[in-house]
Amino acid sequence: MAELAKNSKLMKKAQEEIRNYLGNKRKVTEKDVEELPYLKMIVKETLRLHPPAPLLLPRETISHFKIEDYNFYPKTMVQVNVWAIGRDPTYWKDPEEFFPERFAESSIDYKGQHFEFLTFGAGRRICSEMKLGVKTVELTLTNLLYHFIGK
């Protein structure tokens, strides 16, 4: 919501999408949120710039391997910096800019298949409550934008 408050055009666009879809409906449901693609882009962009945690949980290597010029030995503690990946210009054009439309034609999701977007981790150790967290944020943001009347 803070990113939208800084950019009234984006907030207005999101509110128009929500209000056009919902009309005069009083209660927003999870099913309604599924029909709001721009809102989903806003949530993805928010999680890219502001992940729930800057680092994934630490992992310990089980064997020796090398990545570029770096050697990793067994029992080395490794942490993935999700915050830095979300701002890496190698993967993101204008990475510091809040631009939800970057996800418009993208197949990037939360499941950890795209290593430029690891908000919830990847593989068998991905956050078990990822879906609940995303749905909660989407539903809350939809309600806030639907009922909020700003200047």
Coordinates of C-alpha atoms in Angstrom, one line a residue, residues 2-149:
A2 CA 2.9 2.3 0.7
E3 CA 4.3 1.9 -2.8
L4 CA 0.8 2.7 -4.2
A5 CA 0.5 5.7 -1.9
K6 CA 3.7 7.1 -3.5
N7 CA 2.2 6.7 -7.0
S8 CA -1.4 7.8 -7.3
K9 CA -1.6 6.8 -10.9
L10 CA -0.9 3.2 -10.0
M11 CA -3.3 3.3 -7.1
K12 CA -6.0 4.7 -9.3
K13 CA -5.4 2.0 -12.0
A14 CA -5.7 -0.7 -9.3
Q15 CA -8.8 0.8 -7.8
E16 CA -10.4 1.1 -11.3
E17 CA -9.7 -2.6 -12.0
I18 CA -11.2 -3.6 -8.6
R19 CA -14.2 -1.3 -8.7
N20 CA -15.0 -2.1 -12.3
Y21 CA -15.0 -5.8 -11.6
L22 CA -16.8 -5.7 -8.2
G23 CA -19.3 -3.0 -8.9
N24 CA -21.4 -2.4 -5.8
K25 CA -20.6 -5.6 -4.1
R26 CA -20.0 -5.1 -0.4
K27 CA -17.9 -8.1 0.3
V28 CA -14.7 -9.1 -1.6
T29 CA -14.0 -12.8 -1.8
E30 CA -11.0 -14.9 -2.7
K31 CA -12.7 -15.8 -5.9
D32 CA -13.0 -12.1 -6.8
V33 CA -9.2 -11.6 -6.4
E34 CA -8.5 -14.3 -9.0
E35 CA -10.1 -12.0 -11.6
L36 CA -7.8 -9.1 -10.8
P37 CA -4.6 -9.4 -12.9
Y38 CA -3.3 -5.9 -12.2
L39 CA -3.7 -6.4 -8.4
K40 CA -1.7 -9.7 -8.7
M41 CA 1.1 -7.8 -10.6
I42 CA 1.2 -5.3 -7.8
V43 CA 1.6 -8.0 -5.2
K44 CA 4.4 -9.7 -7.1
E45 CA 6.2 -6.4 -7.6
T46 CA 5.8 -5.6 -3.9
L47 CA 7.3 -8.9 -2.9
R48 CA 10.2 -8.5 -5.4
L49 CA 11.1 -5.1 -3.9
H50 CA 10.2 -5.9 -0.3
P51 CA 10.5 -9.6 0.4
P52 CA 9.1 -10.9 3.7
A53 CA 12.7 -11.7 4.7
P54 CA 15.9 -10.4 3.1
L55 CA 17.6 -13.8 3.3
L56 CA 16.3 -17.3 2.9
L57 CA 16.8 -19.7 5.7
P58 CA 20.5 -20.9 5.9
R59 CA 21.5 -24.2 4.3
E60 CA 24.5 -26.4 4.8
T61 CA 26.3 -27.9 1.8
I62 CA 26.8 -31.7 1.8
S63 CA 29.5 -32.0 -0.7
H64 CA 32.3 -30.0 -2.4
F65 CA 31.5 -28.0 -5.4
K66 CA 32.7 -24.9 -7.3
I67 CA 30.8 -22.0 -8.7
E68 CA 32.9 -19.8 -10.9
D69 CA 36.1 -19.1 -8.8
Y70 CA 34.5 -20.0 -5.4
N71 CA 34.9 -23.3 -3.7
F72 CA 32.2 -24.6 -1.4
Y73 CA 33.2 -27.4 1.0
P74 CA 31.0 -29.8 2.9
K75 CA 29.3 -28.2 6.0
T76 CA 29.6 -24.7 4.5
M77 CA 26.7 -22.4 5.6
V78 CA 25.0 -20.8 2.6
Q79 CA 22.3 -18.1 2.6
V80 CA 20.5 -16.7 -0.5
N81 CA 20.0 -12.9 -0.5
V82 CA 16.5 -12.6 -1.9
W83 CA 16.6 -8.8 -1.3
A84 CA 19.6 -8.4 -3.5
I85 CA 18.3 -10.7 -6.2
G86 CA 15.1 -8.7 -6.4
R87 CA 17.2 -5.6 -7.2
D88 CA 19.7 -7.1 -9.5
P89 CA 19.9 -5.2 -12.8
T90 CA 21.1 -8.4 -14.5
Y91 CA 17.5 -9.7 -14.1
W92 CA 15.4 -6.6 -13.7
K93 CA 15.2 -3.5 -15.8
D94 CA 15.2 -0.4 -13.6
P95 CA 15.2 -2.7 -10.5
E96 CA 14.6 0.1 -7.9
E97 CA 11.5 1.3 -9.7
F98 CA 8.1 0.1 -8.6
F99 CA 6.7 -1.1 -11.9
P100 CA 4.0 -3.8 -11.6
E101 CA 3.6 -4.0 -15.4
R102 CA 6.9 -5.8 -15.6
F103 CA 4.9 -9.0 -14.7
A104 CA 2.3 -8.4 -17.4
E105 CA 3.8 -10.7 -20.0
S106 CA 5.8 -12.8 -17.6
S107 CA 5.4 -16.4 -16.5
I108 CA 7.3 -15.8 -13.3
D109 CA 5.5 -17.2 -10.3
Y110 CA 6.1 -17.8 -6.5
K111 CA 7.1 -21.4 -6.8
G112 CA 10.8 -21.0 -7.0
Q113 CA 11.2 -22.1 -10.6
H114 CA 12.5 -18.7 -11.6
F115 CA 15.7 -17.9 -9.7
E116 CA 15.3 -14.1 -10.2
F117 CA 12.2 -14.3 -8.0
L118 CA 12.8 -16.5 -4.9
T119 CA 10.6 -14.6 -2.4
F120 CA 9.5 -17.9 -0.7
G121 CA 12.4 -20.1 -1.5
A122 CA 12.5 -23.0 -3.9
G123 CA 12.3 -26.8 -4.1
R124 CA 11.2 -29.0 -1.3
R125 CA 12.1 -26.4 1.3
I126 CA 9.9 -23.7 -0.2
C127 CA 7.7 -21.8 2.4
S128 CA 4.9 -24.2 3.2
E129 CA 2.4 -21.3 3.9
M130 CA 3.3 -19.4 0.7
K131 CA -0.2 -19.7 -0.8
L132 CA -1.9 -18.6 2.4
G133 CA 0.4 -15.6 2.7
V134 CA -0.1 -14.5 -0.9
K135 CA -3.9 -15.0 -0.7
T136 CA -4.0 -13.0 2.5
V137 CA -2.0 -10.1 1.1
E138 CA -4.1 -10.1 -2.1
L139 CA -7.4 -10.2 -0.3
T140 CA -6.4 -7.5 2.2
L141 CA -5.0 -5.2 -0.5
T142 CA -8.1 -5.7 -2.6
N143 CA -10.3 -4.7 0.3
L144 CA -8.1 -1.7 1.2
L145 CA -8.1 -0.4 -2.4
Y146 CA -11.8 -1.1 -2.9
H147 CA -13.0 0.8 0.2
F148 CA -10.2 3.5 0.3
I149 CA -11.1 6.9 -0.9

